[in-house]
Tab-separated table of C-alpha atoms in Angstrom:
chain	number	residue	atom	x	y	z
A	33	MET	CA	-7.519	11.362	36.769
A	34	THR	CA	-10.627	11.381	34.503
A	35	LEU	CA	-10.467	10.081	30.869
A	36	GLN	CA	-11.094	13.556	29.410
A	37	ARG	CA	-8.366	15.221	31.631
A	38	GLU	CA	-5.951	12.474	30.736
A	39	ILE	CA	-6.421	12.867	27.136
A	40	THR	CA	-6.233	16.630	27.480
A	41	GLN	CA	-2.855	16.203	29.145
A	42	HIS	CA	-1.570	13.935	26.327
A	43	ILE	CA	-2.648	16.430	23.716
A	44	VAL	CA	-1.114	19.441	25.393
A	45	SER	CA	2.154	17.628	26.211
A	46	GLU	CA	2.413	16.202	22.563
A	47	TYR	CA	0.869	18.818	20.370
A	48	LEU	CA	0.379	22.148	22.283
A	49	PRO	CA	3.287	22.575	24.683
A	50	ASP	CA	2.611	26.245	25.137
A	51	THR	CA	-1.111	25.753	26.100
A	52	PRO	CA	-1.692	25.086	29.920
A	53	ALA	CA	-4.080	22.047	30.123
A	54	GLU	CA	-6.770	23.983	32.026
A	55	GLU	CA	-6.969	26.412	28.884
A	56	LEU	CA	-7.677	23.709	26.389
A	57	ALA	CA	-11.414	23.543	25.930
A	58	ALA	CA	-12.991	20.074	25.482
A	59	ASP	CA	-14.510	21.235	22.350
A	60	TYR	CA	-11.519	22.998	20.740
A	61	ASP	CA	-11.411	21.894	17.082
A	62	LEU	CA	-8.019	20.100	16.929
A	63	ILE	CA	-8.254	19.370	13.303
A	64	ALA	CA	-9.558	22.700	11.752
A	65	THR	CA	-6.862	24.532	13.758
A	66	GLY	CA	-4.063	22.152	12.489
A	67	VAL	CA	-3.155	20.783	15.843
A	68	VAL	CA	-3.838	17.356	14.572
A	69	THR	CA	-2.534	16.647	11.005
A	70	SER	CA	-2.528	13.533	9.013
A	71	LEU	CA	0.874	12.102	10.448
A	72	GLN	CA	-0.205	13.280	13.895
A	73	LEU	CA	-3.459	11.595	13.656
A	74	LEU	CA	-1.690	8.354	13.112
A	75	ARG	CA	0.523	8.939	16.178
A	76	LEU	CA	-2.598	9.826	18.308
A	77	ILE	CA	-4.324	6.688	17.055
A	78	GLY	CA	-1.224	4.604	18.059
A	79	TRP	CA	-1.244	6.229	21.473
A	80	LEU	CA	-4.935	5.734	22.109
A	81	GLY	CA	-4.763	2.046	20.773
A	82	ASP	CA	-2.047	1.296	23.246
A	83	ARG	CA	-3.163	3.336	26.256
A	84	TYR	CA	-6.757	2.098	26.136
A	85	ASP	CA	-6.615	-1.165	24.308
A	86	ILE	CA	-8.961	0.023	21.577
A	87	PRO	CA	-9.059	-2.180	18.410
A	88	PHE	CA	-8.911	0.620	15.674
A	89	GLY	CA	-8.502	-1.963	13.109
A	90	ASP	CA	-11.959	-3.225	13.641
A	91	LEU	CA	-13.718	0.141	14.047
A	92	ASP	CA	-15.424	2.499	11.630
A	93	ILE	CA	-13.753	5.580	12.691
A	94	ALA	CA	-13.670	9.040	10.851
A	95	PRO	CA	-11.466	12.106	11.602
A	96	ASP	CA	-14.255	13.651	13.285
A	97	ASP	CA	-13.866	11.155	16.100
A	98	PHE	CA	-10.747	12.937	16.788
A	99	ARG	CA	-11.800	16.596	16.330
A	100	SER	CA	-11.834	17.485	19.949
A	101	VAL	CA	-10.924	16.159	23.408
A	102	ALA	CA	-14.581	15.586	24.099
A	103	ALA	CA	-14.844	13.604	20.765
A	104	ILE	CA	-11.801	11.500	21.704
A	105	ALA	CA	-12.999	10.776	25.141
A	106	GLU	CA	-16.511	9.815	23.814
A	107	LEU	CA	-14.601	7.483	21.164
A	108	VAL	CA	-12.458	5.839	23.857
A	109	SER	CA	-15.515	5.399	26.260
A	110	ARG	CA	-17.332	3.649	23.562
A	111	HIS	CA	-14.797	1.193	22.419
A	112	ARG	CA	-12.334	0.420	25.247
A	113	PRO	CA	-12.745	-2.990	26.930
A	114	VAL	CA	-15.383	-2.952	29.723
A	115	ALA	CA	-12.887	-3.988	32.437
A	116	ALA	CA	-10.716	-1.039	31.873
A	117	ASN	CA	-13.715	1.503	32.292
B	32	MET	CA	8.736	-18.733	12.227
B	33	ILE	CA	5.292	-19.332	10.380
B	34	HIS	CA	4.489	-22.899	9.754
B	35	TRP	CA	2.459	-23.086	6.613
B	36	THR	CA	-0.432	-25.771	6.321
B	37	PRO	CA	-0.448	-28.248	3.522
B	38	GLU	CA	-3.527	-26.277	2.168
B	39	GLN	CA	-1.609	-23.011	2.044
B	40	GLN	CA	1.373	-24.721	0.343
B	41	GLU	CA	-0.913	-26.299	-2.195
B	42	LEU	CA	-2.491	-22.883	-3.066
B	43	ARG	CA	0.964	-21.432	-3.200
B	44	ALA	CA	2.262	-24.257	-5.531
B	45	ALA	CA	-0.911	-23.855	-7.780
B	46	ILE	CA	-0.446	-20.153	-8.391
B	47	GLY	CA	3.058	-20.675	-8.717
B	48	ALA	CA	2.737	-23.418	-11.474
B	49	VAL	CA	0.568	-20.887	-13.451
B	50	ALA	CA	2.843	-17.960	-12.746
B	51	ALA	CA	5.868	-19.951	-14.112
B	52	GLU	CA	4.173	-20.115	-17.474
B	53	LEU	CA	3.642	-16.474	-17.692
B	54	GLY	CA	6.053	-13.758	-18.864
B	55	LYS	CA	7.823	-15.755	-21.592
B	56	ASP	CA	7.691	-12.721	-23.802
B	57	HIS	CA	7.980	-10.058	-20.973
B	58	LEU	CA	11.089	-8.518	-22.461
B	59	GLU	CA	9.413	-7.687	-25.780
B	60	ARG	CA	6.295	-6.406	-23.969
B	61	ASP	CA	8.271	-4.287	-21.694
B	62	ALA	CA	10.044	-2.590	-24.652
B	63	ALA	CA	6.580	-2.075	-26.264
B	64	GLY	CA	4.794	-1.168	-22.917
B	65	ILE	CA	2.110	-3.799	-23.482
B	66	PHE	CA	-0.027	-5.204	-20.677
B	67	ASP	CA	-0.356	-9.142	-20.522
B	68	GLU	CA	-4.034	-9.601	-20.992
B	69	GLU	CA	-3.686	-13.358	-21.387
B	70	GLY	CA	-1.571	-13.569	-18.155
B	71	TRP	CA	-4.122	-11.640	-16.444
B	72	ARG	CA	-6.888	-13.936	-17.596
B	73	ARG	CA	-4.970	-17.068	-16.360
B	74	LEU	CA	-4.354	-15.507	-12.927
B	75	ARG	CA	-7.984	-14.430	-12.660
B	76	ASP	CA	-9.102	-17.970	-13.536
B	77	MET	CA	-7.000	-19.414	-10.939
B	78	GLY	CA	-8.827	-17.244	-8.400
B	79	LEU	CA	-5.799	-15.318	-7.388
B	80	PHE	CA	-7.516	-11.837	-7.200
B	81	SER	CA	-10.188	-13.241	-4.697
B	82	LEU	CA	-7.731	-14.492	-2.212
B	83	PRO	CA	-8.328	-12.201	0.729
B	84	PHE	CA	-11.951	-11.276	0.255
B	85	ASP	CA	-15.059	-12.429	2.075
B	86	PRO	CA	-16.571	-15.582	0.577
B	87	ALA	CA	-19.973	-13.894	0.829
B	88	HIS	CA	-18.829	-11.534	-1.836
B	89	GLY	CA	-16.956	-14.118	-4.033
B	90	GLY	CA	-13.756	-14.214	-2.203
B	91	LEU	CA	-11.720	-17.100	-1.013
B	92	GLY	CA	-11.547	-15.713	2.550
B	93	LYS	CA	-7.882	-16.282	2.955
B	94	ASP	CA	-6.036	-14.162	5.710
B	95	LEU	CA	-3.470	-11.468	5.026
B	96	LEU	CA	-0.491	-13.819	5.618
B	97	THR	CA	-1.805	-16.460	3.267
B	98	THR	CA	-2.308	-13.897	0.684
B	99	LEU	CA	1.284	-12.660	1.093
B	100	TYR	CA	2.477	-16.100	0.860
B	101	VAL	CA	0.845	-16.724	-2.583
B	102	LEU	CA	1.851	-13.270	-3.962
B	103	GLU	CA	5.451	-13.784	-3.077
B	104	GLU	CA	5.360	-16.918	-5.107
B	105	LEU	CA	3.841	-14.875	-8.043
B	106	GLY	CA	6.810	-12.626	-7.842
B	107	TYR	CA	9.245	-15.612	-7.646
B	108	ARG	CA	7.769	-17.478	-10.653
B	109	CYS	CA	6.660	-14.625	-13.078
B	110	PRO	CA	9.333	-12.526	-14.414
B	111	ASP	CA	6.842	-9.818	-15.509
B	112	ALA	CA	6.948	-7.471	-12.533
B	113	GLY	CA	4.463	-5.174	-14.345
B	114	LEU	CA	1.878	-7.858	-14.344
B	115	GLY	CA	2.477	-8.511	-10.717
B	116	PHE	CA	2.165	-4.878	-9.957
B	117	SER	CA	-1.029	-4.519	-11.853
B	118	VAL	CA	-2.491	-7.448	-9.932
B	119	SER	CA	-1.570	-5.961	-6.599
B	120	THR	CA	-2.943	-2.583	-7.511
B	121	HIS	CA	-6.222	-4.180	-8.582
B	122	MET	CA	-6.693	-6.357	-5.463
B	123	VAL	CA	-5.856	-3.514	-3.047
B	124	SER	CA	-6.998	-0.273	-4.622
B	125	THR	CA	-10.501	-1.354	-5.044
B	126	GLY	CA	-11.137	-4.730	-3.283
B	127	VAL	CA	-9.394	-3.956	-0.064
B	128	ALA	CA	-11.046	-0.451	0.185
B	129	LEU	CA	-14.418	-1.924	-0.511
B	130	GLN	CA	-14.118	-5.031	1.742
B	131	ARG	CA	-13.157	-2.697	4.789
B	132	PHE	CA	-15.112	0.530	4.206
B	133	GLY	CA	-17.641	-0.195	1.592
B	134	SER	CA	-21.459	-0.180	2.119
B	135	LYS	CA	-23.319	-3.479	1.974
B	136	ALA	CA	-24.725	-2.468	-1.428
B	137	LEU	CA	-21.325	-1.457	-2.907
B	138	LYS	CA	-19.677	-4.663	-1.600
B	139	GLU	CA	-22.446	-6.835	-3.049
B	140	HIS	CA	-22.286	-5.048	-6.386
B	141	TYR	CA	-18.633	-4.650	-6.867
B	142	LEU	CA	-16.806	-7.064	-4.898
B	143	PRO	CA	-17.717	-10.223	-6.707
B	144	GLN	CA	-16.605	-8.421	-9.922
B	145	VAL	CA	-13.224	-7.407	-8.412
B	146	CYS	CA	-12.713	-11.131	-7.185
B	147	ALA	CA	-13.602	-12.493	-10.453
B	148	GLY	CA	-11.453	-10.044	-12.392
B	149	THR	CA	-14.303	-9.157	-14.719
B	150	VAL	CA	-13.536	-5.544	-13.722
B	151	ILE	CA	-10.032	-4.185	-13.336
B	152	GLY	CA	-9.438	-1.728	-10.386
B	153	ALA	CA	-7.210	1.218	-9.793
B	154	HIS	CA	-7.096	4.234	-7.451
B	155	ALA	CA	-6.539	7.824	-8.163
B	156	ILE	CA	-4.687	9.703	-5.255
B	157	THR	CA	-1.607	11.715	-6.515
B	158	GLU	CA	-2.150	15.049	-8.524
B	159	PRO	CA	0.086	16.909	-10.733
B	160	ALA	CA	0.698	19.822	-8.223
B	161	GLY	CA	0.750	17.695	-4.976
B	162	GLY	CA	3.141	14.832	-5.614
B	163	SER	CA	3.484	13.080	-2.247
B	164	ASP	CA	1.606	15.633	-0.224
B	165	ALA	CA	-1.706	13.876	-0.639
B	166	MET	CA	-3.577	15.927	1.838
B	167	SER	CA	-3.181	19.112	-0.295
B	168	MET	CA	-5.048	17.537	-3.177
B	169	ARG	CA	-7.060	20.000	-5.211
B	170	THR	CA	-9.577	17.673	-6.800
B	171	THR	CA	-12.756	18.640	-5.339
B	172	ALA	CA	-16.123	16.825	-4.591
B	173	VAL	CA	-19.084	19.132	-4.019
B	174	ALA	CA	-22.494	17.844	-2.619
B	175	ASP	CA	-25.248	18.398	-4.950
B	176	GLY	CA	-28.559	16.814	-3.903
B	177	ASP	CA	-28.097	13.029	-3.757
B	178	ALA	CA	-24.670	13.081	-5.462
B	179	PHE	CA	-21.245	14.669	-5.433
B	180	VAL	CA	-19.757	16.480	-8.344
B	181	LEU	CA	-16.008	15.819	-8.889
B	182	ASN	CA	-13.729	18.131	-10.642
B	183	GLY	CA	-10.002	17.918	-11.137
B	184	SER	CA	-7.147	15.776	-12.329
B	185	LYS	CA	-5.111	12.900	-11.101
B	186	SER	CA	-1.596	11.778	-12.249
B	187	PHE	CA	0.216	8.319	-12.091
B	188	VAL	CA	-2.855	6.239	-11.975
B	189	SER	CA	-1.635	2.593	-12.169
B	190	ASN	CA	-3.916	0.434	-14.271
B	191	GLY	CA	-5.629	3.678	-15.375
B	192	PRO	CA	-5.743	2.816	-19.063
B	193	ILE	CA	-7.268	-0.621	-18.404
B	194	ALA	CA	-9.445	0.171	-15.255
B	195	ASP	CA	-13.193	-0.376	-15.256
B	196	VAL	CA	-13.599	1.057	-11.648
B	197	ILE	CA	-11.433	3.608	-10.028
B	198	VAL	CA	-11.301	4.514	-6.430
B	199	VAL	CA	-10.937	8.413	-6.385
B	200	TYR	CA	-9.859	10.533	-3.509
B	201	ALA	CA	-11.104	14.107	-3.524
B	202	ARG	CA	-11.374	17.180	-1.231
B	203	THR	CA	-14.733	17.668	0.496
B	204	GLY	CA	-13.288	19.848	3.297
B	205	ALA	CA	-10.716	22.544	4.024
B	206	PRO	CA	-7.405	22.249	2.258
B	207	GLY	CA	-4.789	20.287	4.369
B	208	GLU	CA	-7.503	19.183	6.865
B	209	VAL	CA	-7.139	15.437	7.849
B	210	GLY	CA	-10.909	15.210	7.588
B	211	GLY	CA	-11.255	16.966	4.367
B	212	ILE	CA	-10.813	13.925	2.103
B	213	THR	CA	-13.443	11.667	0.734
B	214	THR	CA	-13.281	8.355	-1.234
B	215	PHE	CA	-15.539	7.689	-4.130
B	216	LEU	CA	-16.123	4.563	-6.233
B	217	VAL	CA	-16.206	5.596	-9.897
B	218	ARG	CA	-16.887	3.650	-12.950
B	219	SER	CA	-14.569	4.562	-15.769
B	220	ASP	CA	-17.355	5.071	-18.185
B	221	THR	CA	-18.986	7.826	-15.939
B	222	PRO	CA	-19.670	10.963	-18.046
B	223	GLY	CA	-17.035	13.637	-17.362
B	224	LEU	CA	-14.337	11.162	-16.721
B	225	SER	CA	-11.578	10.664	-19.101
B	226	VAL	CA	-8.337	8.757	-18.975
B	227	GLY	CA	-5.168	10.101	-20.735
B	228	ARG	CA	-2.982	7.990	-22.934
B	229	PRO	CA	-0.586	5.579	-21.306
B	230	VAL	CA	2.397	7.398	-19.910
B	231	ALA	CA	5.952	6.167	-20.831
B	232	LYS	CA	8.041	5.304	-17.704
B	233	MET	CA	11.348	3.923	-16.528
B	234	GLY	CA	10.213	0.491	-15.262
B	235	LEU	CA	7.111	-1.764	-14.695
B	236	ARG	CA	6.257	-0.789	-18.270
B	237	THR	CA	3.858	-3.703	-18.765
B	238	SER	CA	1.594	-2.157	-15.966
B	239	PRO	CA	0.020	0.812	-17.816
B	240	LEU	CA	-0.186	4.174	-16.103
B	241	ALA	CA	-2.199	7.173	-17.098
B	242	GLU	CA	-3.443	10.641	-16.034
B	243	LEU	CA	-7.235	10.989	-15.056
B	244	PHE	CA	-9.231	13.888	-15.760
B	245	LEU	CA	-12.574	14.660	-13.888
B	246	ASP	CA	-14.912	17.253	-15.312
B	247	ASP	CA	-18.215	17.555	-13.557
B	248	VAL	CA	-18.304	13.912	-12.762
B	249	ARG	CA	-21.530	13.186	-10.858
B	250	ILE	CA	-21.217	10.436	-8.436
B	251	PRO	CA	-24.204	9.062	-6.466
B	252	ARG	CA	-23.792	9.569	-2.618
B	253	ASP	CA	-24.113	5.780	-2.215
B	254	HIS	CA	-20.821	5.392	-3.962
B	255	VAL	CA	-18.881	7.119	-1.020
B	256	VAL	CA	-16.523	4.572	0.467
B	257	GLY	CA	-16.169	4.961	4.150
B	258	GLY	CA	-18.138	8.039	4.748
B	259	VAL	CA	-17.670	11.698	4.016
B	260	GLY	CA	-14.405	12.981	5.408
B	261	ALA	CA	-12.961	9.519	6.124
B	262	GLY	CA	-10.700	9.441	3.050
B	263	PHE	CA	-7.539	9.743	4.945
B	264	LEU	CA	-8.245	6.818	6.980
B	265	VAL	CA	-9.319	4.724	4.026
B	266	LEU	CA	-6.174	5.680	2.212
B	267	ASP	CA	-4.062	4.700	5.437
B	268	HIS	CA	-5.703	1.213	5.433
B	269	VAL	CA	-5.296	0.763	1.678
B	270	MET	CA	-1.650	1.688	1.756
B	271	LYS	CA	-0.884	-0.706	4.560
B	272	TRP	CA	-2.260	-3.562	2.246
B	273	GLU	CA	-0.640	-1.976	-0.884
B	274	ILE	CA	2.690	-2.097	0.701
B	275	LEU	CA	2.382	-5.497	2.060
B	276	CYS	CA	0.946	-7.245	-1.101
B	277	GLY	CA	2.859	-5.263	-3.624
B	278	PHE	CA	6.213	-5.714	-1.907
B	279	ALA	CA	5.494	-9.453	-1.237
B	280	ILE	CA	5.561	-9.861	-4.974
B	281	THR	CA	8.860	-7.881	-4.957
B	282	ALA	CA	10.328	-10.121	-2.198
B	283	GLY	CA	9.621	-13.098	-4.417
B	284	GLU	CA	11.391	-11.246	-7.279
B	285	MET	CA	14.456	-10.729	-5.117
B	286	ARG	CA	14.707	-14.518	-4.182
B	287	ARG	CA	14.558	-15.325	-7.816
B	288	ARG	CA	17.260	-12.796	-8.641
B	289	LEU	CA	19.502	-14.026	-5.939
B	290	GLU	CA	19.096	-17.560	-7.116
B	291	SER	CA	20.013	-16.639	-10.668
B	292	CYS	CA	22.981	-14.609	-9.481
B	293	VAL	CA	24.340	-17.604	-7.232
B	294	GLU	CA	23.934	-20.024	-10.272
B	295	TYR	CA	25.763	-17.485	-12.567
B	296	VAL	CA	28.694	-16.951	-10.173
B	297	ARG	CA	29.115	-20.631	-9.666
B	298	THR	CA	29.365	-21.388	-13.338
B	299	ARG	CA	30.932	-18.222	-14.863
B	300	THR	CA	34.707	-18.422	-14.849
B	301	ALA	CA	37.431	-15.916	-15.136
B	302	PHE	CA	41.054	-16.212	-14.547
B	303	GLY	CA	40.841	-19.906	-13.984
B	304	ALA	CA	38.179	-19.917	-11.344
B	305	THR	CA	34.425	-19.336	-10.917
B	306	ILE	CA	33.834	-15.633	-10.189
B	307	GLY	CA	31.883	-16.494	-7.030
B	308	ALA	CA	35.277	-17.282	-5.661
B	309	ASN	CA	36.217	-13.792	-5.690
B	310	GLN	CA	35.514	-12.122	-2.321
B	311	SER	CA	34.193	-8.897	-3.903
B	312	ILE	CA	31.581	-10.939	-6.008
B	313	ALA	CA	30.805	-13.160	-2.903
B	314	ASN	CA	30.244	-10.213	-0.690
B	315	ARG	CA	27.773	-8.706	-3.175
B	316	ILE	CA	25.819	-12.134	-3.175
B	317	VAL	CA	25.795	-12.219	0.687
B	318	GLU	CA	24.393	-8.584	0.658
B	319	MET	CA	21.878	-9.595	-1.703
B	320	ARG	CA	20.865	-12.612	0.425
B	321	ILE	CA	20.747	-10.265	3.445
B	322	ASP	CA	18.425	-8.017	1.584
B	323	THR	CA	16.174	-10.694	0.275
B	324	GLU	CA	15.670	-12.253	3.844
B	325	ASN	CA	15.201	-8.827	5.577
B	326	ALA	CA	12.479	-8.136	2.880
B	327	HIS	CA	10.649	-11.513	3.659
B	328	LYS	CA	10.987	-11.090	7.452
B	329	TRP	CA	9.812	-7.570	7.545
B	330	LEU	CA	6.918	-8.152	5.392
B	331	PHE	CA	5.513	-11.286	7.115
B	332	ASP	CA	6.302	-9.844	10.550
B	333	THR	CA	4.364	-6.746	9.817
B	334	ALA	CA	1.627	-8.743	8.196
B	335	GLU	CA	1.364	-10.901	11.297
B	336	LYS	CA	1.031	-7.718	13.539
B	337	LEU	CA	-1.668	-6.194	11.234
B	338	GLN	CA	-3.554	-9.304	11.180
B	339	ALA	CA	-3.581	-9.437	15.057
B	340	LYS	CA	-5.026	-5.872	14.906
B	341	ALA	CA	-1.736	-4.303	16.233
B	342	ASP	CA	-0.853	-0.730	15.375
B	343	VAL	CA	1.659	-1.062	12.405
B	344	ALA	CA	2.040	2.560	11.475
B	345	ALA	CA	5.791	2.587	12.058
B	346	ASP	CA	6.300	-1.124	10.899
B	347	ILE	CA	4.722	-0.378	7.587
B	348	ALA	CA	6.888	2.655	7.008
B	349	MET	CA	10.108	0.477	7.808
B	350	THR	CA	8.892	-2.417	5.855
B	351	LYS	CA	8.539	-0.211	2.815
B	352	LEU	CA	11.921	1.156	3.272
B	353	VAL	CA	13.707	-2.175	3.808
B	354	VAL	CA	12.046	-3.915	1.027
B	355	SER	CA	12.029	-1.148	-1.779
B	356	GLU	CA	15.707	0.083	-1.102
B	357	GLY	CA	16.973	-3.553	-0.685
B	358	ASN	CA	15.438	-4.318	-4.013
B	359	VAL	CA	17.297	-1.522	-5.803
B	360	ARG	CA	20.637	-2.589	-4.015
B	361	SER	CA	19.977	-6.185	-5.024
B	362	ALA	CA	19.005	-5.331	-8.676
B	363	LEU	CA	22.016	-2.942	-9.102
B	364	SER	CA	24.379	-5.899	-7.824
B	365	ALA	CA	22.818	-8.323	-10.216
B	366	VAL	CA	23.563	-5.813	-13.090
B	367	GLN	CA	27.241	-5.648	-11.782
B	368	ILE	CA	27.543	-9.372	-11.230
B	369	PHE	CA	26.282	-10.071	-14.778
B	370	GLY	CA	28.509	-7.429	-16.287
B	371	GLY	CA	27.989	-6.625	-19.942
B	372	TYR	CA	25.187	-9.337	-19.926
B	373	GLY	CA	23.459	-7.321	-17.023
B	374	TYR	CA	23.781	-4.033	-18.597
B	375	THR	CA	22.449	-5.063	-22.043
B	376	ALA	CA	18.618	-5.523	-22.369
B	377	GLU	CA	18.687	-9.105	-23.875
B	378	TYR	CA	18.774	-11.007	-20.598
B	379	GLY	CA	16.369	-8.731	-18.554
B	380	VAL	CA	18.678	-7.963	-15.658
B	381	GLU	CA	18.796	-4.276	-16.440
B	382	LYS	CA	14.869	-4.335	-16.610
B	383	GLN	CA	14.899	-5.598	-13.070
B	384	LEU	CA	16.846	-2.549	-11.909
B	385	ARG	CA	14.459	-0.174	-13.902
B	386	ASP	CA	11.397	-2.041	-12.189
B	387	ALA	CA	13.025	-1.744	-8.701
B	388	VAL	CA	13.536	2.076	-8.763
B	389	GLY	CA	9.805	2.692	-8.945
B	390	GLY	CA	9.302	0.910	-5.556
B	391	THR	CA	11.176	3.764	-3.700
B	392	ILE	CA	8.592	6.168	-5.336
B	393	TYR	CA	5.183	4.666	-5.443
B	394	SER	CA	3.065	3.916	-2.286
B	395	GLY	CA	4.736	6.878	-0.455
B	396	THR	CA	8.378	7.727	-1.392
B	397	SER	CA	11.316	6.885	0.825
B	398	GLU	CA	11.423	10.478	1.858
B	399	ILE	CA	7.805	10.330	3.139
B	400	GLN	CA	8.192	7.168	4.860
B	401	ARG	CA	11.200	8.469	6.806
B	402	GLN	CA	9.253	11.517	7.553
B	403	ARG	CA	6.298	9.481	8.764
B	404	LEU	CA	8.667	7.605	10.951
B	405	ALA	CA	10.142	10.733	12.338
B	406	SER	CA	6.769	12.059	13.236
B	407	LEU	CA	5.638	8.821	14.852
B	408	MET	CA	8.723	9.136	16.962
B	409	GLY	CA	7.588	12.560	18.088
B	410	LEU	CA	10.650	14.387	16.338
B	411	ASP	CA	8.418	17.080	14.920
B	412	ARG	CA	6.714	17.644	18.398
B	413	PRO	CA	6.469	21.491	19.037
B	414	VAL	CA	8.718	22.573	21.795
B	415	LYS	CA	7.576	24.677	24.715
B	416	ARG	CA	8.558	28.310	24.248
B	417	ALA	CA	10.806	29.615	26.996
């Protein structure tokens, strides 16, 4: 499964259960539409950190990094350990 | 179990020795709501405020665990909980936010002053209408050339009346949007910013609290902390430190209270025996010990995880609940154990209960911590419609 597809699956199962994964566009704004709120952002960061071994405590991140599936995939690609890529 | 080095133990003992000399008149100052300026200066001169900060900016470069270890001793030795609260607020509100998210220029200019205690820091988050719902804040920051213009008001600003620098959280995006909050470093003498009179409160009265009013306050763009829209993540980071540092002091206070209760029940007699021989009293003491040790374990376990860069979103919420609610139980038991002496103001036992109640409200109420935990467990996850 590609990285972007795996993230899409997670977003759909956790936050958008009525949306088929293939209908969630990679650039769909998860923040402006209220899919990812403040509490859910913390849960999402926790999942990404565990799943992809990303040291969020060391990173300069902003909510924009979680605005869409594409943005999240880009963030993960940039920061996950090389061996896991 | 953490094994502290001789250097860490010496540091803790040194701060403890000074802290033990503070707060002699804390009951009188509590009654009058007076901040201990002399105590602040003495702790400042010991370097307490600089503990966790980068030596390049005037800090001592100690890690989070060492910082908690020392702050716990401050709470144990110094009976003025309000002074401890102001110390923690100063260090985390401004210093921690700057160290993690500040630009090089902001760090170089302000962190040495925060470390040296030549400025006092505060942060302004809560608003009159929003309460715990920080994401719905109404204070706005509108871009205007090379600056932002802030308008609105903030409530419950700890250290507000004595602060020189205030970290202000304001809305730069859509209401409720997680990327809609930005953090600004604001000097308290900035035109348009005014601080209300100290607000009377139930406990922690020696730590002054005020409202803050922002009327066309112009803040240069280079005073944004953490980037535009990053306010929620700044706040989340600062709150982790606020809970750990602030409640490490509380854990020290709980240990001191437990020891004073044990001493009292071993010497106070009734019906021909020490009152500690009564099972109902002994049980209270045992519960106080469990709460005290739980507080210590949760704080240091969570700090260890945070220091190791682990995700502590749930741990922080549980730590806050364990320590703050355990502290209220412990303080209430102390009042009951001391009886009439606990209820009257002369011995300061009832003051500890008043001080403890605030802990279930500031830094995110108990209700918010439980809501956060429920959300992290996915309990608010939407269900698929049939």
